[in-house]
PDB file of N, CA and C in Angstrom:
ATOM      1  N   MET H   1       0.836  -1.164   0.000  1.00 75.00           N
ATOM      2  CA  MET H   1       0.000   0.000   0.000  1.00 75.00           C
ATOM      3  C   MET H   1       0.887   1.236   0.000  1.00 75.00           C
ATOM      4  N   SER H   2       0.516   2.243  -0.751  1.00 87.00           N
ATOM      5  CA  SER H   2       1.361   3.429  -0.891  1.00 87.00           C
ATOM      6  C   SER H   2       0.956   4.571   0.028  1.00 87.00           C
ATOM      7  N   GLN H   3      -0.189   4.436   0.735  1.00 93.00           N
ATOM      8  CA  GLN H   3      -0.609   5.488   1.650  1.00 93.00           C
ATOM      9  C   GLN H   3      -1.477   4.900   2.756  1.00 93.00           C
ATOM     10  N   PHE H   4      -1.616   5.660   3.846  1.00 95.00           N
ATOM     11  CA  PHE H   4      -2.510   5.299   4.943  1.00 95.00           C
ATOM     12  C   PHE H   4      -3.675   6.274   4.919  1.00 95.00           C
ATOM     13  N   ASP H   5      -4.893   5.769   4.905  1.00 96.00           N
ATOM     14  CA  ASP H   5      -6.087   6.600   4.895  1.00 96.00           C
ATOM     15  C   ASP H   5      -6.706   6.663   6.287  1.00 96.00           C
ATOM     16  N   GLU H   6      -7.426   7.764   6.543  1.00 96.00           N
ATOM     17  CA  GLU H   6      -8.205   7.931   7.771  1.00 96.00           C
ATOM     18  C   GLU H   6      -7.366   7.723   9.028  1.00 96.00           C
ATOM     19  N   VAL H   7      -6.253   8.458   9.118  1.00 97.00           N
ATOM     20  CA  VAL H   7      -5.349   8.378  10.260  1.00 97.00           C
ATOM     21  C   VAL H   7      -5.132   9.771  10.838  1.00 97.00           C
ATOM     22  N   SER H   8      -4.532   9.816  12.007  1.00 98.00           N
ATOM     23  CA  SER H   8      -4.075  11.066  12.607  1.00 98.00           C
ATOM     24  C   SER H   8      -2.552  11.036  12.629  1.00 98.00           C
ATOM     25  N   VAL H   9      -1.941  12.188  12.440  1.00 97.00           N
ATOM     26  CA  VAL H   9      -0.485  12.291  12.448  1.00 97.00           C
ATOM     27  C   VAL H   9      -0.078  13.269  13.547  1.00 97.00           C
ATOM     28  N   VAL H  10       0.846  12.845  14.382  1.00 98.00           N
ATOM     29  CA  VAL H  10       1.393  13.724  15.404  1.00 98.00           C
ATOM     30  C   VAL H  10       2.320  14.715  14.703  1.00 98.00           C
ATOM     31  N   LYS H  11       2.063  16.006  14.889  1.00 97.00           N
ATOM     32  CA  LYS H  11       2.816  17.028  14.161  1.00 97.00           C
ATOM     33  C   LYS H  11       4.280  17.121  14.577  1.00 97.00           C
ATOM     34  N   LYS H  12       4.562  16.924  15.850  1.00 98.00           N
ATOM     35  CA  LYS H  12       5.941  17.045  16.319  1.00 98.00           C
ATOM     36  C   LYS H  12       6.764  15.848  15.848  1.00 98.00           C
ATOM     37  N   ALA H  13       7.893  16.145  15.251  1.00 98.00           N
ATOM     38  CA  ALA H  13       8.777  15.097  14.746  1.00 98.00           C
ATOM     39  C   ALA H  13       9.507  14.394  15.882  1.00 98.00           C
ATOM     40  N   ASN H  14       9.793  13.119  15.682  1.00 97.00           N
ATOM     41  CA  ASN H  14      10.684  12.342  16.552  1.00 97.00           C
ATOM     42  C   ASN H  14      12.074  12.459  15.922  1.00 97.00           C
ATOM     43  N   VAL H  15      13.005  13.086  16.605  1.00 98.00           N
ATOM     44  CA  VAL H  15      14.345  13.304  16.056  1.00 98.00           C
ATOM     45  C   VAL H  15      15.346  12.548  16.926  1.00 98.00           C
ATOM     46  N   TYR H  16      16.118  11.671  16.298  1.00 97.00           N
ATOM     47  CA  TYR H  16      17.083  10.829  17.004  1.00 97.00           C
ATOM     48  C   TYR H  16      18.467  10.998  16.394  1.00 97.00           C
ATOM     49  N   PHE H  17      19.484  10.697  17.210  1.00 98.00           N
ATOM     50  CA  PHE H  17      20.870  10.661  16.733  1.00 98.00           C
ATOM     51  C   PHE H  17      21.262  11.962  16.026  1.00 98.00           C
ATOM     52  N   ASP H  18      21.020  13.089  16.692  1.00 97.00           N
ATOM     53  CA  ASP H  18      21.407  14.404  16.156  1.00 97.00           C
ATOM     54  C   ASP H  18      20.845  14.650  14.762  1.00 97.00           C
ATOM     55  N   GLY H  19      19.619  14.205  14.524  1.00 98.00           N
ATOM     56  CA  GLY H  19      18.953  14.459  13.252  1.00 98.00           C
ATOM     57  C   GLY H  19      19.228  13.438  12.165  1.00 98.00           C
ATOM     58  N   LYS H  20      19.956  12.374  12.478  1.00 98.00           N
ATOM     59  CA  LYS H  20      20.230  11.338  11.470  1.00 98.00           C
ATOM     60  C   LYS H  20      19.011  10.467  11.206  1.00 98.00           C
ATOM     61  N   CYS H  21      18.054  10.458  12.145  1.00 98.00           N
ATOM     62  CA  CYS H  21      16.796   9.726  11.989  1.00 98.00           C
ATOM     63  C   CYS H  21      15.663  10.651  12.410  1.00 98.00           C
ATOM     64  N   VAL H  22      14.707  10.843  11.513  1.00 98.00           N
ATOM     65  CA  VAL H  22      13.557  11.709  11.780  1.00 98.00           C
ATOM     66  C   VAL H  22      12.298  10.963  11.361  1.00 98.00           C
ATOM     67  N   SER H  23      11.307  10.926  12.275  1.00 98.00           N
ATOM     68  CA  SER H  23      10.064  10.230  11.944  1.00 98.00           C
ATOM     69  C   SER H  23       8.874  10.986  12.522  1.00 98.00           C
ATOM     70  N   HIS H  24       7.699  10.600  12.063  1.00 98.00           N
ATOM     71  CA  HIS H  24       6.427  11.096  12.590  1.00 98.00           C
ATOM     72  C   HIS H  24       5.570   9.905  12.973  1.00 98.00           C
ATOM     73  N   THR H  25       4.824  10.056  14.055  1.00 98.00           N
ATOM     74  CA  THR H  25       3.940   9.007  14.534  1.00 98.00           C
ATOM     75  C   THR H  25       2.590   9.111  13.835  1.00 98.00           C
ATOM     76  N   VAL H  26       2.102   7.972  13.353  1.00 98.00           N
ATOM     77  CA  VAL H  26       0.803   7.881  12.697  1.00 98.00           C
ATOM     78  C   VAL H  26      -0.098   7.029  13.585  1.00 98.00           C
ATOM     79  N   LEU H  27      -1.277   7.569  13.927  1.00 98.00           N
ATOM     80  CA  LEU H  27      -2.229   6.884  14.808  1.00 98.00           C
ATOM     81  C   LEU H  27      -3.425   6.412  13.996  1.00 98.00           C
ATOM     82  N   PHE H  28      -3.784   5.144  14.172  1.00 97.00           N
ATOM     83  CA  PHE H  28      -4.868   4.535  13.409  1.00 97.00           C
ATOM     84  C   PHE H  28      -6.134   4.453  14.253  1.00 97.00           C
ATOM     85  N   PRO H  29      -7.299   4.451  13.610  1.00 97.00           N
ATOM     86  CA  PRO H  29      -8.567   4.401  14.348  1.00 97.00           C
ATOM     87  C   PRO H  29      -8.689   3.199  15.288  1.00 97.00           C
ATOM     88  N   ASN H  30      -8.028   2.090  14.983  1.00 96.00           N
ATOM     89  CA  ASN H  30      -8.114   0.890  15.829  1.00 96.00           C
ATOM     90  C   ASN H  30      -7.151   0.929  17.018  1.00 96.00           C
ATOM     91  N   GLY H  31      -6.441   2.050  17.194  1.00 95.00           N
ATOM     92  CA  GLY H  31      -5.541   2.203  18.327  1.00 95.00           C
ATOM     93  C   GLY H  31      -4.089   1.860  18.050  1.00 95.00           C
ATOM     94  N   THR H  32      -3.788   1.293  16.901  1.00 96.00           N
ATOM     95  CA  THR H  32      -2.392   0.974  16.585  1.00 96.00           C
ATOM     96  C   THR H  32      -1.663   2.243  16.153  1.00 96.00           C
ATOM     97  N   ARG H  33      -0.338   2.157  16.202  1.00 96.00           N
ATOM     98  CA  ARG H  33       0.482   3.274  15.753  1.00 96.00           C
ATOM     99  C   ARG H  33       1.657   2.754  14.943  1.00 96.00           C
ATOM    100  N   LYS H  34       2.134   3.606  14.090  1.00 98.00           N
ATOM    101  CA  LYS H  34       3.310   3.334  13.277  1.00 98.00           C
ATOM    102  C   LYS H  34       4.126   4.610  13.236  1.00 98.00           C
ATOM    103  N   THR H  35       5.376   4.498  12.858  1.00 98.00           N
ATOM    104  CA  THR H  35       6.145   5.698  12.557  1.00 98.00           C
ATOM    105  C   THR H  35       6.596   5.620  11.119  1.00 98.00           C
ATOM    106  N   ILE H  36       6.645   6.775  10.494  1.00 98.00           N
ATOM    107  CA  ILE H  36       7.107   6.908   9.113  1.00 98.00           C
ATOM    108  C   ILE H  36       8.276   7.876   9.146  1.00 98.00           C
ATOM    109  N   GLY H  37       9.403   7.471   8.585  1.00 98.00           N
ATOM    110  CA  GLY H  37      10.542   8.362   8.683  1.00 98.00           C
ATOM    111  C   GLY H  37      11.639   8.098   7.686  1.00 98.00           C
ATOM    112  N   VAL H  38      12.739   8.803   7.924  1.00 98.00           N
ATOM    113  CA  VAL H  38      13.938   8.660   7.110  1.00 98.00           C
ATOM    114  C   VAL H  38      15.142   8.517   8.035  1.00 98.00           C
ATOM    115  N   ILE H  39      16.119   7.768   7.547  1.00 98.00           N
ATOM    116  CA  ILE H  39      17.418   7.685   8.203  1.00 98.00           C
ATOM    117  C   ILE H  39      18.435   8.141   7.170  1.00 98.00           C
ATOM    118  N   PHE H  40      19.180   9.180   7.529  1.00 98.00           N
ATOM    119  CA  PHE H  40      20.208   9.693   6.632  1.00 98.00           C
ATOM    120  C   PHE H  40      21.446   8.805   6.721  1.00 98.00           C
ATOM    121  N   PRO H  41      22.336   8.859   5.734  1.00 98.00           N
ATOM    122  CA  PRO H  41      23.516   7.984   5.743  1.00 98.00           C
ATOM    123  C   PRO H  41      24.242   8.034   7.086  1.00 98.00           C
ATOM    124  N   SER H  42      24.361   6.861   7.710  1.00 98.00           N
ATOM    125  CA  SER H  42      24.951   6.784   9.047  1.00 98.00           C
ATOM    126  C   SER H  42      25.044   5.332   9.489  1.00 98.00           C
ATOM    127  N   SER H  43      25.670   5.144  10.648  1.00 98.00           N
ATOM    128  CA  SER H  43      25.707   3.853  11.345  1.00 98.00           C
ATOM    129  C   SER H  43      25.128   4.096  12.726  1.00 98.00           C
ATOM    130  N   LEU H  44      24.009   3.436  13.046  1.00 98.00           N
ATOM    131  CA  LEU H  44      23.273   3.700  14.278  1.00 98.00           C
ATOM    132  C   LEU H  44      22.906   2.398  14.973  1.00 98.00           C
ATOM    133  N   THR H  45      22.642   2.492  16.275  1.00 98.00           N
ATOM    134  CA  THR H  45      22.127   1.361  17.042  1.00 98.00           C
ATOM    135  C   THR H  45      20.818   1.781  17.680  1.00 98.00           C
ATOM    136  N   PHE H  46      19.754   1.037  17.389  1.00 97.00           N
ATOM    137  CA  PHE H  46      18.429   1.299  17.940  1.00 97.00           C
ATOM    138  C   PHE H  46      18.114   0.287  19.028  1.00 97.00           C
ATOM    139  N   GLN H  47      17.509   0.742  20.105  1.00 96.00           N
ATOM    140  CA  GLN H  47      16.987  -0.109  21.168  1.00 96.00           C
ATOM    141  C   GLN H  47      15.485  -0.240  20.946  1.00 96.00           C
ATOM    142  N   THR H  48      14.930  -1.419  21.179  1.00 95.00           N
ATOM    143  CA  THR H  48      13.488  -1.612  21.036  1.00 95.00           C
ATOM    144  C   THR H  48      12.870  -1.932  22.389  1.00 95.00           C
ATOM    145  N   ALA H  49      11.674  -1.441  22.587  1.00 94.00           N
ATOM    146  CA  ALA H  49      10.896  -1.799  23.775  1.00 94.00           C
ATOM    147  C   ALA H  49       9.887  -2.872  23.373  1.00 94.00           C
ATOM    148  N   ALA H  50       9.082  -2.568  22.353  1.00 94.00           N
ATOM    149  CA  ALA H  50       8.076  -3.499  21.828  1.00 94.00           C
ATOM    150  C   ALA H  50       8.615  -4.149  20.551  1.00 94.00           C
ATOM    151  N   PRO H  51       8.059  -5.280  20.148  1.00 97.00           N
ATOM    152  CA  PRO H  51       8.442  -5.867  18.861  1.00 97.00           C
ATOM    153  C   PRO H  51       8.140  -4.882  17.723  1.00 97.00           C
ATOM    154  N   GLU H  52       8.978  -4.905  16.702  1.00 97.00           N
ATOM    155  CA  GLU H  52       8.829  -4.005  15.567  1.00 97.00           C
ATOM    156  C   GLU H  52       9.008  -4.762  14.259  1.00 97.00           C
ATOM    157  N   ILE H  53       8.365  -4.256  13.244  1.00 98.00           N
ATOM    158  CA  ILE H  53       8.655  -4.671  11.871  1.00 98.00           C
ATOM    159  C   ILE H  53       9.060  -3.416  11.131  1.00 98.00           C
ATOM    160  N   MET H  54      10.267  -3.417  10.603  1.00 98.00           N
ATOM    161  CA  MET H  54      10.763  -2.291   9.824  1.00 98.00           C
ATOM    162  C   MET H  54      10.528  -2.599   8.347  1.00 98.00           C
ATOM    163  N   GLU H  55       9.694  -1.802   7.714  1.00 98.00           N
ATOM    164  CA  GLU H  55       9.383  -1.932   6.298  1.00 98.00           C
ATOM    165  C   GLU H  55      10.203  -0.886   5.543  1.00 98.00           C
ATOM    166  N   ILE H  56      11.000  -1.334   4.593  1.00 98.00           N
ATOM    167  CA  ILE H  56      11.854  -0.431   3.835  1.00 98.00           C
ATOM    168  C   ILE H  56      11.081   0.058   2.608  1.00 98.00           C
ATOM    169  N   ILE H  57      10.898   1.367   2.526  1.00 98.00           N
ATOM    170  CA  ILE H  57      10.150   1.979   1.422  1.00 98.00           C
ATOM    171  C   ILE H  57      11.089   2.416   0.302  1.00 98.00           C
ATOM    172  N   GLY H  58      12.264   2.902   0.662  1.00 98.00           N
ATOM    173  CA  GLY H  58      13.238   3.332  -0.336  1.00 98.00           C
ATOM    174  C   GLY H  58      14.627   3.339   0.267  1.00 98.00           C
ATOM    175  N   GLY H  59      15.622   3.120  -0.570  1.00 98.00           N
ATOM    176  CA  GLY H  59      17.003   3.093  -0.114  1.00 98.00           C
ATOM    177  C   GLY H  59      17.475   1.685   0.182  1.00 98.00           C
ATOM    178  N   VAL H  60      18.691   1.616   0.713  1.00 98.00           N
ATOM    179  CA  VAL H  60      19.335   0.337   1.030  1.00 98.00           C
ATOM    180  C   VAL H  60      19.976   0.460   2.403  1.00 98.00           C
ATOM    181  N   CYS H  61      19.879  -0.613   3.187  1.00 98.00           N
ATOM    182  CA  CYS H  61      20.531  -0.616   4.498  1.00 98.00           C
ATOM    183  C   CYS H  61      21.095  -1.997   4.794  1.00 98.00           C
ATOM    184  N   HIS H  62      22.019  -2.014   5.735  1.00 98.00           N
ATOM    185  CA  HIS H  62      22.597  -3.252   6.251  1.00 98.00           C
ATOM    186  C   HIS H  62      22.222  -3.314   7.724  1.00 98.00           C
ATOM    187  N   VAL H  63      21.715  -4.449   8.170  1.00 98.00           N
ATOM    188  CA  VAL H  63      21.215  -4.595   9.531  1.00 98.00           C
ATOM    189  C   VAL H  63      21.880  -5.793  10.195  1.00 98.00           C
ATOM    190  N   ARG H  64      22.253  -5.585  11.466  1.00 98.00           N
ATOM    191  CA  ARG H  64      22.770  -6.681  12.289  1.00 98.00           C
ATOM    192  C   ARG H  64      21.949  -6.686  13.568  1.00 98.00           C
ATOM    193  N   GLN H  65      21.246  -7.784  13.779  1.00 97.00           N
ATOM    194  CA  GLN H  65      20.393  -7.909  14.966  1.00 97.00           C
ATOM    195  C   GLN H  65      21.232  -8.315  16.180  1.00 97.00           C
ATOM    196  N   ALA H  66      20.703  -8.047  17.354  1.00 96.00           N
ATOM    197  CA  ALA H  66      21.387  -8.412  18.604  1.00 96.00           C
ATOM    198  C   ALA H  66      21.744  -9.893  18.584  1.00 96.00           C
ATOM    199  N   GLY H  67      22.976 -10.193  18.974  1.00 94.00           N
ATOM    200  CA  GLY H  67      23.421 -11.575  19.048  1.00 94.00           C
ATOM    201  C   GLY H  67      23.895 -12.160  17.725  1.00 94.00           C
ATOM    202  N   GLU H  68      23.781 -11.412  16.645  1.00 96.00           N
ATOM    203  CA  GLU H  68      24.229 -11.904  15.334  1.00 96.00           C
ATOM    204  C   GLU H  68      25.556 -11.252  14.965  1.00 96.00           C
ATOM    205  N   SER H  69      26.355 -11.970  14.196  1.00 96.00           N
ATOM    206  CA  SER H  69      27.621 -11.399  13.731  1.00 96.00           C
ATOM    207  C   SER H  69      27.542 -10.966  12.272  1.00 96.00           C
ATOM    208  N   GLU H  70      26.599 -11.519  11.542  1.00 97.00           N
ATOM    209  CA  GLU H  70      26.467 -11.226  10.111  1.00 97.00           C
ATOM    210  C   GLU H  70      25.499 -10.063   9.874  1.00 97.00           C
ATOM    211  N   TRP H  71      25.786  -9.294   8.831  1.00 98.00           N
ATOM    212  CA  TRP H  71      24.916  -8.211   8.391  1.00 98.00           C
ATOM    213  C   TRP H  71      24.005  -8.728   7.287  1.00 98.00           C
ATOM    214  N   THR H  72      22.769  -8.255   7.259  1.00 98.00           N
ATOM    215  CA  THR H  72      21.812  -8.590   6.208  1.00 98.00           C
ATOM    216  C   THR H  72      21.442  -7.305   5.485  1.00 98.00           C
ATOM    217  N   THR H  73      21.380  -7.367   4.154  1.00 98.00           N
ATOM    218  CA  THR H  73      21.048  -6.196   3.352  1.00 98.00           C
ATOM    219  C   THR H  73      19.560  -6.184   3.039  1.00 98.00           C
ATOM    220  N   TYR H  74      18.940  -5.008   3.197  1.00 98.00           N
ATOM    221  CA  TYR H  74      17.527  -4.805   2.890  1.00 98.00           C
ATOM    222  C   TYR H  74      17.395  -3.606   1.970  1.00 98.00           C
ATOM    223  N   GLN H  75      16.385  -3.672   1.102  1.00 97.00           N
ATOM    224  CA  GLN H  75      16.122  -2.579   0.170  1.00 97.00           C
ATOM    225  C   GLN H  75      14.622  -2.403   0.017  1.00 97.00           C
ATOM    226  N   ALA H  76      14.231  -1.438  -0.788  1.00 97.00           N
ATOM    227  CA  ALA H  76      12.813  -1.137  -0.987  1.00 97.00           C
ATOM    228  C   ALA H  76      12.026  -2.420  -1.248  1.00 97.00           C
ATOM    229  N   GLY H  77      10.920  -2.584  -0.531  1.00 97.00           N
ATOM    230  CA  GLY H  77      10.079  -3.769  -0.660  1.00 97.00           C
ATOM    231  C   GLY H  77      10.372  -4.838   0.369  1.00 97.00           C
ATOM    232  N   ASP H  78      11.506  -4.728   1.073  1.00 98.00           N
ATOM    233  CA  ASP H  78      11.871  -5.694   2.106  1.00 98.00           C
ATOM    234  C   ASP H  78      11.391  -5.214   3.474  1.00 98.00           C
ATOM    235  N   SER H  79      11.370  -6.138   4.421  1.00 98.00           N
ATOM    236  CA  SER H  79      11.099  -5.788   5.811  1.00 98.00           C
ATOM    237  C   SER H  79      11.845  -6.768   6.705  1.00 98.00           C
ATOM    238  N   PHE H  80      12.038  -6.356   7.964  1.00 98.00           N
ATOM    239  CA  PHE H  80      12.663  -7.253   8.930  1.00 98.00           C
ATOM    240  C   PHE H  80      12.017  -7.042  10.290  1.00 98.00           C
ATOM    241  N   LYS H  81      12.010  -8.118  11.085  1.00 98.00           N
ATOM    242  CA  LYS H  81      11.408  -8.094  12.414  1.00 98.00           C
ATOM    243  C   LYS H  81      12.489  -7.931  13.473  1.00 98.00           C
ATOM    244  N   VAL H  82      12.134  -7.185  14.515  1.00 97.00           N
ATOM    245  CA  VAL H  82      13.026  -7.009  15.654  1.00 97.00           C
ATOM    246  C   VAL H  82      12.225  -7.342  16.911  1.00 97.00           C
ATOM    247  N   PRO H  83      12.722  -8.232  17.764  1.00 96.00           N
ATOM    248  CA  PRO H  83      11.991  -8.561  18.991  1.00 96.00           C
ATOM    249  C   PRO H  83      11.933  -7.366  19.942  1.00 96.00           C
ATOM    250  N   GLY H  84      10.995  -7.414  20.875  1.00 96.00           N
ATOM    251  CA  GLY H  84      10.939  -6.402  21.924  1.00 96.00           C
ATOM    252  C   GLY H  84      12.111  -6.557  22.874  1.00 96.00           C
ATOM    253  N   ASP H  85      12.443  -5.489  23.573  1.00 96.00           N
ATOM    254  CA  ASP H  85      13.561  -5.476  24.523  1.00 96.00           C
ATOM    255  C   ASP H  85      14.836  -5.992  23.874  1.00 96.00           C
ATOM    256  N   SER H  86      15.147  -5.454  22.709  1.00 97.00           N
ATOM    257  CA  SER H  86      16.311  -5.888  21.959  1.00 97.00           C
ATOM    258  C   SER H  86      16.994  -4.658  21.364  1.00 97.00           C
ATOM    259  N   ARG H  87      17.840  -4.893  20.384  1.00 97.00           N
ATOM    260  CA  ARG H  87      18.515  -3.808  19.675  1.00 97.00           C
ATOM    261  C   ARG H  87      18.902  -4.306  18.292  1.00 97.00           C
ATOM    262  N   PHE H  88      19.210  -3.347  17.419  1.00 98.00           N
ATOM    263  CA  PHE H  88      19.782  -3.694  16.127  1.00 98.00           C
ATOM    264  C   PHE H  88      20.670  -2.563  15.652  1.00 98.00           C
ATOM    265  N   ASP H  89      21.717  -2.938  14.915  1.00 98.00           N
ATOM    266  CA  ASP H  89      22.605  -1.971  14.284  1.00 98.00           C
ATOM    267  C   ASP H  89      22.140  -1.803  12.850  1.00 98.00           C
ATOM    268  N   ILE H  90      22.179  -0.568  12.361  1.00 98.00           N
ATOM    269  CA  ILE H  90      21.788  -0.308  10.978  1.00 98.00           C
ATOM    270  C   ILE H  90      22.794   0.634  10.345  1.00 98.00           C
ATOM    271  N   GLU H  91      23.204   0.299   9.133  1.00 98.00           N
ATOM    272  CA  GLU H  91      24.083   1.154   8.338  1.00 98.00           C
ATOM    273  C   GLU H  91      23.327   1.543   7.080  1.00 98.00           C
ATOM    274  N   THR H  92      23.268   2.833   6.808  1.00 97.00           N
ATOM    275  CA  THR H  92      22.623   3.315   5.589  1.00 97.00           C
ATOM    276  C   THR H  92      23.668   4.042   4.764  1.00 97.00           C
ATOM    277  N   VAL H  93      23.693   3.776   3.472  1.00 90.00           N
ATOM    278  CA  VAL H  93      24.662   4.429   2.590  1.00 90.00           C
ATOM    279  C   VAL H  93      23.987   5.509   1.747  1.00 90.00           C
ATOM    280  N   GLU H  94      22.678   5.536   1.783  1.00 95.00           N
ATOM    281  CA  GLU H  94      21.879   6.564   1.131  1.00 95.00           C
ATOM    282  C   GLU H  94      20.650   6.771   2.012  1.00 95.00           C
ATOM    283  N   MET H  95      19.894   7.839   1.768  1.00 97.00           N
ATOM    284  CA  MET H  95      18.725   8.086   2.605  1.00 97.00           C
ATOM    285  C   MET H  95      17.777   6.896   2.536  1.00 97.00           C
ATOM    286  N   LEU H  96      17.318   6.450   3.698  1.00 98.00           N
ATOM    287  CA  LEU H  96      16.440   5.294   3.814  1.00 98.00           C
ATOM    288  C   LEU H  96      15.060   5.762   4.251  1.00 98.00           C
ATOM    289  N   ASP H  97      14.028   5.468   3.459  1.00 98.00           N
ATOM    290  CA  ASP H  97      12.634   5.719   3.845  1.00 98.00           C
ATOM    291  C   ASP H  97      12.092   4.437   4.462  1.00 98.00           C
ATOM    292  N   TYR H  98      11.382   4.585   5.599  1.00 98.00           N
ATOM    293  CA  TYR H  98      10.878   3.388   6.267  1.00 98.00           C
ATOM    294  C   TYR H  98       9.543   3.647   6.949  1.00 98.00           C
ATOM    295  N   VAL H  99       8.848   2.548   7.239  1.00 98.00           N
ATOM    296  CA  VAL H  99       7.685   2.551   8.117  1.00 98.00           C
ATOM    297  C   VAL H  99       7.992   1.531   9.205  1.00 98.00           C
ATOM    298  N   CYS H 100       7.803   1.943  10.459  1.00 98.00           N
ATOM    299  CA  CYS H 100       8.005   1.039  11.584  1.00 98.00           C
ATOM    300  C   CYS H 100       6.632   0.650  12.123  1.00 98.00           C
ATOM    301  N   HIS H 101       6.344  -0.652  12.100  1.00 97.00           N
ATOM    302  CA  HIS H 101       5.082  -1.206  12.604  1.00 97.00           C
ATOM    303  C   HIS H 101       5.358  -1.748  13.998  1.00 97.00           C
ATOM    304  N   PHE H 102       4.577  -1.332  14.994  1.00 95.00           N
ATOM    305  CA  PHE H 102       4.800  -1.758  16.378  1.00 95.00           C
ATOM    306  C   PHE H 102       3.815  -2.855  16.775  1.00 95.00           C
ATOM    307  N   GLY H 103       4.278  -3.727  17.686  1.00 82.00           N
ATOM    308  CA  GLY H 103       3.389  -4.732  18.251  1.00 82.00           C
ATOM    309  C   GLY H 103       3.520  -6.092  17.665  1.00 82.00           C
TER     310      GLY H 103
END
């Protein structure tokens, strides 16, 4: 799907890592939430509280999940799951557009 219909968007941006990651929270009528954002070229480590699915909309990234030694490459059309109370390393070589699905 290329858009979300009938949602509310939180106007204030979520800015992380000195502006290397910027997202907005999208609230759905059924109570779920997602974030839509970009990650600029960088190497970052994200901590998770709840389980997440990262959907890659554009760009390319390399991801290493907690406890893994190998990197996996993802690009537009791909997604990856991250358990709750975990972390993952991400390297982006170009701007990465993503949607983060929680729960």
